[in-house]
């Protein structure tokens, strides 16, 4: 048997197999305790600490199957898509946002810089919606969030116009189309 002296052994006595192994384990544990602890790596998408691979224990775990809506909400929050989502909700859920009565007589046309353009089915409904504009903005803010819609532009029914609009052409326009 070899004679070994460990750093913590002041007597310098001879050690054999099990005693030598025990001394090596104790020295390794003491060295590990002396080192500063590292922080666990975090997942950049969720900010939660990463877990080691393997089986999950009892109780909820981030690796467990998640509802799709929860994962989608977390992804939209991580990527900063809350405002585009709110703007899309105005168009996609129009009936739920403003109510079935109002939605039956008008529809949203465009939303730019917080200004929502709404087209009414008649001039009477356009007048009515202009009087309800403040309530509509408050109702939209309650459903989709504040500062998504700041101002309403309400217009009556429109017919095709060749003289105005974002895509007009100079000149007389079509000649024999309406002849």
Short mmCIF file of C-alpha atoms in Angstrom, two decimals, residues 30-38:
data_model
loop_
_atom_site.label_atom_id
_atom_site.label_comp_id
_atom_site.label_asym_id
_atom_site.label_seq_id
_atom_site.Cartn_x
_atom_site.Cartn_y
_atom_site.Cartn_z
CA UNK A 30 -14.17 21.19 0.38
CA UNK A 31 -12.81 22.56 -2.90
CA UNK A 32 -16.33 22.71 -4.39
CA UNK A 33 -17.74 24.51 -1.33
CA UNK A 34 -14.94 27.09 -1.53
CA UNK A 35 -15.83 28.03 -5.15
CA UNK A 36 -18.46 30.76 -5.68
CA UNK A 37 -21.83 29.52 -6.95
CA UNK A 38 -22.72 30.23 -10.57
#
